[in-house]
PDB file of C-alpha atoms and ligand atoms in Angstrom:
ATOM      1  CA  MET A   3     -41.817 -13.361  14.889  1.00  0.00           C
ATOM      2  CA  LEU A   4     -41.039 -13.482  18.611  1.00  0.00           C
ATOM      3  CA  LEU A   5     -42.329 -11.175  21.335  1.00  0.00           C
ATOM      4  CA  TYR A   6     -40.817 -10.225  24.680  1.00  0.00           C
ATOM      5  CA  GLY A   7     -43.456  -9.463  27.318  1.00  0.00           C
ATOM      6  CA  ALA A   8     -46.733 -11.375  27.726  1.00  0.00           C
ATOM      7  CA  SER A   9     -48.824  -8.317  28.584  1.00  0.00           C
ATOM      8  CA  GLY A  10     -52.053  -6.654  27.463  1.00  0.00           C
ATOM      9  CA  HIS A  11     -49.895  -4.572  25.123  1.00  0.00           C
ATOM     10  CA  ALA A  12     -48.619  -7.865  23.666  1.00  0.00           C
ATOM     11  CA  LYS A  13     -52.202  -8.930  22.927  1.00  0.00           C
ATOM     12  CA  VAL A  14     -52.627  -5.853  20.747  1.00  0.00           C
ATOM     13  CA  ILE A  15     -49.356  -6.555  18.937  1.00  0.00           C
ATOM     14  CA  LEU A  16     -50.450 -10.175  18.397  1.00  0.00           C
ATOM     15  CA  SER A  17     -53.677  -8.906  16.885  1.00  0.00           C
ATOM     16  CA  ILE A  18     -51.731  -6.594  14.526  1.00  0.00           C
ATOM     17  CA  LEU A  19     -49.417  -9.384  13.422  1.00  0.00           C
ATOM     18  CA  GLU A  20     -52.347 -11.736  12.921  1.00  0.00           C
ATOM     19  CA  ALA A  21     -54.092  -9.117  10.758  1.00  0.00           C
ATOM     20  CA  ASN A  22     -50.905  -8.979   8.663  1.00  0.00           C
ATOM     21  CA  GLY A  23     -50.718 -12.771   8.358  1.00  0.00           C
ATOM     22  CA  GLN A  24     -47.559 -12.971  10.483  1.00  0.00           C
ATOM     23  CA  ARG A  25     -47.194 -15.805  12.943  1.00  0.00           C
ATOM     24  CA  VAL A  26     -45.800 -15.378  16.462  1.00  0.00           C
ATOM     25  CA  THR A  27     -44.151 -18.625  17.560  1.00  0.00           C
ATOM     26  CA  ALA A  28     -43.185 -17.795  21.144  1.00  0.00           C
ATOM     27  CA  ILE A  29     -43.187 -15.063  23.774  1.00  0.00           C
ATOM     28  CA  PHE A  30     -40.401 -14.496  26.297  1.00  0.00           C
ATOM     29  CA  ASP A  31     -41.401 -13.293  29.745  1.00  0.00           C
ATOM     30  CA  ASP A  32     -39.471 -13.125  33.017  1.00  0.00           C
ATOM     31  CA  ASP A  33     -42.535 -14.251  35.016  1.00  0.00           C
ATOM     32  CA  PRO A  34     -42.371 -18.079  35.279  1.00  0.00           C
ATOM     33  CA  GLU A  35     -46.106 -18.208  36.114  1.00  0.00           C
ATOM     34  CA  LYS A  36     -47.040 -17.115  32.603  1.00  0.00           C
ATOM     35  CA  LYS A  37     -47.444 -20.048  30.239  1.00  0.00           C
ATOM     36  CA  LEU A  38     -49.743 -18.960  27.424  1.00  0.00           C
ATOM     37  CA  LEU A  39     -51.007 -15.740  25.861  1.00  0.00           C
ATOM     38  CA  GLU A  40     -53.790 -16.040  23.275  1.00  0.00           C
ATOM     39  CA  ARG A  41     -52.682 -19.641  22.597  1.00  0.00           C
ATOM     40  CA  ILE A  42     -49.036 -18.587  22.020  1.00  0.00           C
ATOM     41  CA  PRO A  43     -46.544 -20.360  24.327  1.00  0.00           C
ATOM     42  CA  VAL A  44     -44.785 -18.149  26.879  1.00  0.00           C
ATOM     43  CA  ILE A  45     -41.355 -19.754  27.167  1.00  0.00           C
ATOM     44  CA  GLY A  46     -39.623 -17.970  30.048  1.00  0.00           C
ATOM     45  CA  THR A  47     -36.630 -15.661  30.179  1.00  0.00           C
ATOM     46  CA  TYR A  48     -34.872 -14.416  27.065  1.00  0.00           C
ATOM     47  CA  ASP A  49     -32.800 -16.971  25.185  1.00  0.00           C
ATOM     48  CA  PRO A  50     -30.719 -15.593  22.280  1.00  0.00           C
ATOM     49  CA  LYS A  51     -30.419 -19.114  20.863  1.00  0.00           C
ATOM     50  CA  HIS A  52     -34.173 -19.591  20.486  1.00  0.00           C
ATOM     51  CA  GLU A  53     -34.976 -19.115  16.758  1.00  0.00           C
ATOM     52  CA  PRO A  54     -31.966 -16.814  16.456  1.00  0.00           C
ATOM     53  CA  THR A  55     -32.909 -15.527  12.989  1.00  0.00           C
ATOM     54  CA  ALA A  56     -36.521 -14.666  13.885  1.00  0.00           C
ATOM     55  CA  PRO A  57     -37.324 -10.967  14.341  1.00  0.00           C
ATOM     56  CA  LEU A  58     -38.449  -9.886  17.807  1.00  0.00           C
ATOM     57  CA  ILE A  59     -40.625  -7.070  19.165  1.00  0.00           C
ATOM     58  CA  ILE A  60     -40.471  -5.983  22.800  1.00  0.00           C
ATOM     59  CA  SER A  61     -44.168  -5.965  23.691  1.00  0.00           C
ATOM     60  CA  ILE A  62     -43.970  -3.891  26.864  1.00  0.00           C
ATOM     61  CA  GLY A  63     -45.673  -0.503  27.039  1.00  0.00           C
ATOM     62  CA  TYR A  64     -43.540   0.909  29.850  1.00  0.00           C
ATOM     63  CA  ASN A  65     -40.762   2.882  28.144  1.00  0.00           C
ATOM     64  CA  ALA A  66     -38.030   2.403  30.749  1.00  0.00           C
ATOM     65  CA  VAL A  67     -38.486  -1.370  30.800  1.00  0.00           C
ATOM     66  CA  ARG A  68     -38.588  -1.576  27.001  1.00  0.00           C
ATOM     67  CA  ARG A  69     -35.337   0.353  26.865  1.00  0.00           C
ATOM     68  CA  GLN A  70     -33.628  -1.764  29.499  1.00  0.00           C
ATOM     69  CA  ILE A  71     -34.582  -5.009  27.743  1.00  0.00           C
ATOM     70  CA  ALA A  72     -33.548  -3.735  24.292  1.00  0.00           C
ATOM     71  CA  ARG A  73     -29.937  -3.431  25.489  1.00  0.00           C
ATOM     72  CA  HIS A  74     -29.387  -7.160  25.758  1.00  0.00           C
ATOM     73  CA  ILE A  75     -31.467  -8.530  22.886  1.00  0.00           C
ATOM     74  CA  GLN A  76     -29.455 -10.303  20.194  1.00  0.00           C
ATOM     75  CA  HIS A  77     -32.301 -10.979  17.740  1.00  0.00           C
ATOM     76  CA  VAL A  78     -33.031  -8.480  14.996  1.00  0.00           C
ATOM     77  CA  PHE A  79     -36.038  -6.299  15.776  1.00  0.00           C
ATOM     78  CA  GLY A  80     -39.257  -6.419  13.785  1.00  0.00           C
ATOM     79  CA  THR A  81     -42.001  -3.820  13.395  1.00  0.00           C
ATOM     80  CA  ALA A  82     -45.800  -4.113  13.454  1.00  0.00           C
ATOM     81  CA  ILE A  83     -48.214  -1.766  11.672  1.00  0.00           C
ATOM     82  CA  HIS A  84     -51.931  -2.539  11.690  1.00  0.00           C
ATOM     83  CA  PRO A  85     -53.576  -2.462   8.243  1.00  0.00           C
ATOM     84  CA  THR A  86     -56.110   0.131   9.481  1.00  0.00           C
ATOM     85  CA  ALA A  87     -53.309   2.556  10.417  1.00  0.00           C
ATOM     86  CA  LEU A  88     -52.717   5.268   7.821  1.00  0.00           C
ATOM     87  CA  VAL A  89     -48.980   5.708   7.517  1.00  0.00           C
ATOM     88  CA  ASP A  90     -47.739   8.015   4.766  1.00  0.00           C
ATOM     89  CA  THR A  91     -45.138   6.514   2.453  1.00  0.00           C
ATOM     90  CA  ASN A  92     -42.746   9.286   3.482  1.00  0.00           C
ATOM     91  CA  VAL A  93     -42.551   8.145   7.120  1.00  0.00           C
ATOM     92  CA  THR A  94     -39.605   6.329   8.644  1.00  0.00           C
ATOM     93  CA  VAL A  95     -40.334   3.678  11.248  1.00  0.00           C
ATOM     94  CA  GLY A  96     -37.421   2.526  13.391  1.00  0.00           C
ATOM     95  CA  GLU A  97     -36.783  -1.073  14.384  1.00  0.00           C
ATOM     96  CA  GLY A  98     -38.980  -2.516  17.107  1.00  0.00           C
ATOM     97  CA  SER A  99     -41.673   0.126  16.598  1.00  0.00           C
ATOM     98  CA  VAL A 100     -45.409  -0.540  16.484  1.00  0.00           C
ATOM     99  CA  ILE A 101     -48.365   1.417  15.094  1.00  0.00           C
ATOM    100  CA  MET A 102     -51.747   0.370  16.425  1.00  0.00           C
ATOM    101  CA  GLN A 103     -55.253   0.184  14.968  1.00  0.00           C
ATOM    102  CA  GLY A 104     -56.609   3.413  13.475  1.00  0.00           C
ATOM    103  CA  ALA A 105     -53.503   5.522  14.095  1.00  0.00           C
ATOM    104  CA  ILE A 106     -52.469   8.129  11.516  1.00  0.00           C
ATOM    105  CA  VAL A 107     -48.838   9.064  10.900  1.00  0.00           C
ATOM    106  CA  GLN A 108     -48.401  11.866   8.433  1.00  0.00           C
ATOM    107  CA  VAL A 109     -45.867  12.742   5.761  1.00  0.00           C
ATOM    108  CA  GLY A 110     -42.323  13.603   6.815  1.00  0.00           C
ATOM    109  CA  THR A 111     -42.534  12.090  10.294  1.00  0.00           C
ATOM    110  CA  SER A 112     -39.680  10.004  11.628  1.00  0.00           C
ATOM    111  CA  MET A 113     -40.098   7.449  14.384  1.00  0.00           C
ATOM    112  CA  GLY A 114     -37.055   6.200  16.262  1.00  0.00           C
ATOM    113  CA  LYS A 115     -36.527   2.705  17.602  1.00  0.00           C
ATOM    114  CA  HIS A 116     -39.051   0.885  19.821  1.00  0.00           C
ATOM    115  CA  VAL A 117     -41.630   3.654  19.490  1.00  0.00           C
ATOM    116  CA  ILE A 118     -45.331   2.999  20.150  1.00  0.00           C
ATOM    117  CA  VAL A 119     -48.008   4.960  18.294  1.00  0.00           C
ATOM    118  CA  ASN A 120     -51.041   3.598  20.081  1.00  0.00           C
ATOM    119  CA  THR A 121     -54.682   3.101  19.096  1.00  0.00           C
ATOM    120  CA  GLY A 122     -56.232   6.011  17.224  1.00  0.00           C
ATOM    121  CA  ALA A 123     -53.345   8.419  17.858  1.00  0.00           C
ATOM    122  CA  THR A 124     -52.592  11.072  15.254  1.00  0.00           C
ATOM    123  CA  VAL A 125     -49.036  12.152  14.538  1.00  0.00           C
ATOM    124  CA  ASP A 126     -49.125  14.937  12.004  1.00  0.00           C
ATOM    125  CA  HIS A 127     -46.566  15.994   9.403  1.00  0.00           C
ATOM    126  CA  ASP A 128     -42.845  16.321  10.100  1.00  0.00           C
ATOM    127  CA  CYS A 129     -42.894  15.132  13.699  1.00  0.00           C
ATOM    128  CA  LYS A 130     -39.769  13.562  15.151  1.00  0.00           C
ATOM    129  CA  LEU A 131     -40.250  10.848  17.786  1.00  0.00           C
ATOM    130  CA  GLY A 132     -37.139   9.729  19.679  1.00  0.00           C
ATOM    131  CA  ASP A 133     -36.328   6.140  20.616  1.00  0.00           C
ATOM    132  CA  PHE A 134     -38.666   4.478  23.167  1.00  0.00           C
ATOM    133  CA  VAL A 135     -41.345   7.177  22.900  1.00  0.00           C
ATOM    134  CA  HIS A 136     -44.934   6.090  23.610  1.00  0.00           C
ATOM    135  CA  VAL A 137     -47.741   8.089  22.009  1.00  0.00           C
ATOM    136  CA  ALA A 138     -50.743   6.754  23.938  1.00  0.00           C
ATOM    137  CA  PRO A 139     -54.264   6.098  22.596  1.00  0.00           C
ATOM    138  CA  GLY A 140     -56.110   9.074  21.151  1.00  0.00           C
ATOM    139  CA  VAL A 141     -53.226  11.562  21.302  1.00  0.00           C
ATOM    140  CA  THR A 142     -52.994  14.387  18.764  1.00  0.00           C
ATOM    141  CA  LEU A 143     -49.512  15.589  17.921  1.00  0.00           C
ATOM    142  CA  CYS A 144     -49.798  18.563  15.568  1.00  0.00           C
ATOM    143  CA  GLY A 145     -47.261  19.204  12.810  1.00  0.00           C
ATOM    144  CA  SER A 146     -43.499  19.466  13.430  1.00  0.00           C
ATOM    145  CA  VAL A 147     -43.592  18.378  17.073  1.00  0.00           C
ATOM    146  CA  GLN A 148     -40.375  16.845  18.416  1.00  0.00           C
ATOM    147  CA  VAL A 149     -40.487  14.340  21.261  1.00  0.00           C
ATOM    148  CA  GLY A 150     -37.305  13.281  23.093  1.00  0.00           C
ATOM    149  CA  GLU A 151     -36.350   9.720  24.006  1.00  0.00           C
ATOM    150  CA  ASN A 152     -38.405   7.706  26.529  1.00  0.00           C
ATOM    151  CA  THR A 153     -41.195  10.254  26.812  1.00  0.00           C
ATOM    152  CA  LEU A 154     -44.812   9.160  27.372  1.00  0.00           C
ATOM    153  CA  ILE A 155     -47.487  11.345  25.808  1.00  0.00           C
ATOM    154  CA  GLY A 156     -50.495  10.288  27.913  1.00  0.00           C
ATOM    155  CA  ALA A 157     -53.819   9.197  26.482  1.00  0.00           C
ATOM    156  CA  GLY A 158     -55.909  11.847  24.758  1.00  0.00           C
ATOM    157  CA  SER A 159     -53.330  14.628  25.071  1.00  0.00           C
ATOM    158  CA  VAL A 160     -52.969  17.343  22.453  1.00  0.00           C
ATOM    159  CA  VAL A 161     -49.628  18.942  21.568  1.00  0.00           C
ATOM    160  CA  ALA A 162     -49.726  22.207  19.598  1.00  0.00           C
ATOM    161  CA  PRO A 163     -47.591  22.598  16.449  1.00  0.00           C
ATOM    162  CA  ASN A 164     -43.823  23.140  16.346  1.00  0.00           C
ATOM    163  CA  LEU A 165     -43.226  22.376  20.040  1.00  0.00           C
ATOM    164  CA  THR A 166     -40.337  20.393  21.475  1.00  0.00           C
ATOM    165  CA  ILE A 167     -41.020  17.974  24.301  1.00  0.00           C
ATOM    166  CA  GLY A 168     -37.858  16.822  26.005  1.00  0.00           C
ATOM    167  CA  ALA A 169     -36.543  13.375  26.836  1.00  0.00           C
ATOM    168  CA  ASP A 170     -37.875  11.383  29.826  1.00  0.00           C
ATOM    169  CA  CYS A 171     -41.033  13.480  30.132  1.00  0.00           C
ATOM    170  CA  LEU A 172     -44.465  12.358  31.290  1.00  0.00           C
ATOM    171  CA  ILE A 173     -47.363  14.205  29.705  1.00  0.00           C
ATOM    172  CA  ALA A 174     -50.369  13.302  31.869  1.00  0.00           C
ATOM    173  CA  ALA A 175     -53.460  11.911  30.189  1.00  0.00           C
ATOM    174  CA  GLY A 176     -55.699  14.605  28.736  1.00  0.00           C
ATOM    175  CA  SER A 177     -53.104  17.388  28.788  1.00  0.00           C
ATOM    176  CA  VAL A 178     -53.107  20.233  26.290  1.00  0.00           C
ATOM    177  CA  VAL A 179     -49.491  21.205  25.700  1.00  0.00           C
ATOM    178  CA  THR A 180     -49.049  24.763  24.416  1.00  0.00           C
ATOM    179  CA  VAL A 181     -45.400  25.473  25.242  1.00  0.00           C
ATOM    180  CA  CYS A 182     -42.167  23.474  24.975  1.00  0.00           C
ATOM    181  CA  VAL A 183     -41.489  20.997  27.795  1.00  0.00           C
ATOM    182  CA  PRO A 184     -37.963  20.560  29.255  1.00  0.00           C
ATOM    183  CA  ASN A 185     -36.265  17.183  29.735  1.00  0.00           C
ATOM    184  CA  GLY A 186     -37.561  15.134  32.652  1.00  0.00           C
ATOM    185  CA  ALA A 187     -40.699  17.197  33.279  1.00  0.00           C
ATOM    186  CA  THR A 188     -44.108  15.831  34.231  1.00  0.00           C
ATOM    187  CA  VAL A 189     -46.873  18.124  32.993  1.00  0.00           C
ATOM    188  CA  ARG A 190     -50.635  17.996  33.201  1.00  0.00           C
ATOM    189  CA  GLY A 191     -53.787  19.997  32.585  1.00  0.00           C
ATOM    190  CA  ASN A 192     -55.079  22.505  30.056  1.00  0.00           C
ATOM    191  CA  PRO A 193     -52.913  24.428  29.472  1.00  0.00           C
ATOM    192  CA  ALA A 194     -50.360  21.889  30.686  1.00  0.00           C
ATOM    193  CA  ARG A 195     -48.167  23.027  33.585  1.00  0.00           C
ATOM    194  CA  ILE A 196     -45.065  21.397  35.068  1.00  0.00           C
ATOM    195  CA  ILE A 197     -45.942  19.514  38.267  1.00  0.00           C
ATOM    196  CA  ALA A 198     -42.650  17.637  38.755  1.00  0.00           C
ATOM    197  CA  THR A 199     -39.160  17.283  37.330  1.00  0.00           C
ATOM    198  CA  SER A 200     -36.679  14.432  37.576  1.00  0.00           C
TER     199      SER A 200
HETATM  200  C1  COA B 310     -50.194  11.889  35.608  1.00  0.00           C
HETATM  201  C2  COA B 310     -50.267  10.491  36.189  1.00  0.00           C
HETATM  202  C3  COA B 310     -48.940   9.762  35.923  1.00  0.00           C
HETATM  203  C4  COA B 310     -50.505  10.667  37.694  1.00  0.00           C
HETATM  204  O1  COA B 310     -50.449   9.467  38.319  1.00  0.00           O
HETATM  205  P1  COA B 310     -50.295   9.411  39.916  1.00  0.00           P
HETATM  206  O2  COA B 310     -49.003  10.031  40.314  1.00  0.00           O
HETATM  207  O3  COA B 310     -50.556   7.989  40.314  1.00  0.00           O
HETATM  208  O4  COA B 310     -51.400  10.399  40.411  1.00  0.00           O
HETATM  209  P2  COA B 310     -52.721  10.087  41.240  1.00  0.00           P
HETATM  210  O5  COA B 310     -53.614   9.185  40.467  1.00  0.00           O
HETATM  211  O6  COA B 310     -52.290   9.683  42.620  1.00  0.00           O
HETATM  212  O7  COA B 310     -53.400  11.512  41.318  1.00  0.00           O
HETATM  213  C5  COA B 310     -52.803  12.602  41.983  1.00  0.00           C
HETATM  214  C6  COA B 310     -53.616  13.835  41.684  1.00  0.00           C
HETATM  215  O8  COA B 310     -53.423  14.193  40.302  1.00  0.00           O
HETATM  216  C7  COA B 310     -54.692  14.201  39.626  1.00  0.00           C
HETATM  217  N1  COA B 310     -54.440  13.669  38.295  1.00  0.00           N
HETATM  218  C8  COA B 310     -53.984  12.422  37.995  1.00  0.00           C
HETATM  219  N2  COA B 310     -53.862  12.294  36.672  1.00  0.00           N
HETATM  220  C9  COA B 310     -54.250  13.465  36.135  1.00  0.00           C
HETATM  221  C10 COA B 310     -54.344  13.909  34.798  1.00  0.00           C
HETATM  222  N3  COA B 310     -54.021  13.113  33.779  1.00  0.00           N
HETATM  223  N4  COA B 310     -54.756  15.174  34.578  1.00  0.00           N
HETATM  224  C11 COA B 310     -55.104  15.971  35.611  1.00  0.00           C
HETATM  225  N5  COA B 310     -55.026  15.595  36.907  1.00  0.00           N
HETATM  226  C12 COA B 310     -54.610  14.348  37.160  1.00  0.00           C
HETATM  227  C13 COA B 310     -55.598  13.331  40.457  1.00  0.00           C
HETATM  228  O9  COA B 310     -56.939  13.649  40.251  1.00  0.00           O
HETATM  229  C14 COA B 310     -55.116  13.636  41.853  1.00  0.00           C
HETATM  230  O10 COA B 310     -55.643  14.893  42.223  1.00  0.00           O
HETATM  231  P3  COA B 310     -55.974  15.237  43.762  1.00  0.00           P
HETATM  232  O11 COA B 310     -54.654  15.212  44.484  1.00  0.00           O
HETATM  233  O12 COA B 310     -56.576  16.597  43.691  1.00  0.00           O
HETATM  234  O13 COA B 310     -56.913  14.173  44.218  1.00  0.00           O
HETATM  235  C15 COA B 310     -51.399   9.637  35.569  1.00  0.00           C
HETATM  236  O14 COA B 310     -52.662  10.001  36.051  1.00  0.00           O
HETATM  237  C16 COA B 310     -51.431   9.742  34.042  1.00  0.00           C
HETATM  238  O15 COA B 310     -52.053  10.620  33.454  1.00  0.00           O
HETATM  239  N6  COA B 310     -50.730   8.779  33.406  1.00  0.00           N
HETATM  240  C17 COA B 310     -50.720   8.628  31.981  1.00  0.00           C
HETATM  241  C18 COA B 310     -51.443   7.337  31.661  1.00  0.00           C
HETATM  242  C19 COA B 310     -51.445   7.019  30.187  1.00  0.00           C
HETATM  243  O16 COA B 310     -51.955   7.758  29.370  1.00  0.00           O
HETATM  244  N7  COA B 310     -50.849   5.865  29.876  1.00  0.00           N
HETATM  245  C20 COA B 310     -50.843   5.319  28.552  1.00  0.00           C
HETATM  246  C21 COA B 310     -51.434   3.948  28.616  1.00  0.00           C
HETATM  247  S1  COA B 310     -51.611   3.198  27.063  1.00  0.00           S
END
């Protein structure tokens, strides 16, 4: 396995892969100062010829950057699911996606590509997570919630059942979302209110 991005988020992905007995041989990173992460060599900018058949995960938490990098990757994408995560057998996990320690993903949920379900987050039944969504640590998504592409659901937020959250939204940490959220909105608070739109 290869990673792209020698960040704190990458350390968590390394720990997941290690728990699954998978070896990471190298990490790409655009910062030439970075040389090593947890004893794994950081080998510089992306090179499609480096271990071209190895799967790769983009280990960057920031959705927009993950999306931009995904466009020019030629390796196949891997996935990483920690053994302590409870993922129902009737869940689809798109390429490049990761599910962290203690997360729960319930029956009927579909996760797009390059999605992050972070530490201890709960995604209940029949949710639909678009590509490049990040469900941050400790979030609760109730049943049948839809989340559009590139949206960040901030740490500890709660989203009530059957709601649709648009694409490119930012749900501030600790929000309680009780109504649908339009594309590009930033919301915060309990109940969550729109504070900005893009
Ligand atoms: C919403 C958010 C993006 C705001 O960031 P910001 O624009 O830098 O805002 P600031 O920190 O300058 O704070 C601006 C105001 O909003 C308030 N505020 C910031 N975050 C808030 C939140 N989550 N809920 C309620 N109020 C918040 C601040 O207290 C401050 O209030 P004030 O003007 O009365 O002093 C950020 O706080 C946040 O929640 N990000 C999500 C982080 C996250 O969960 N990441 C996942 C990591 S794994």
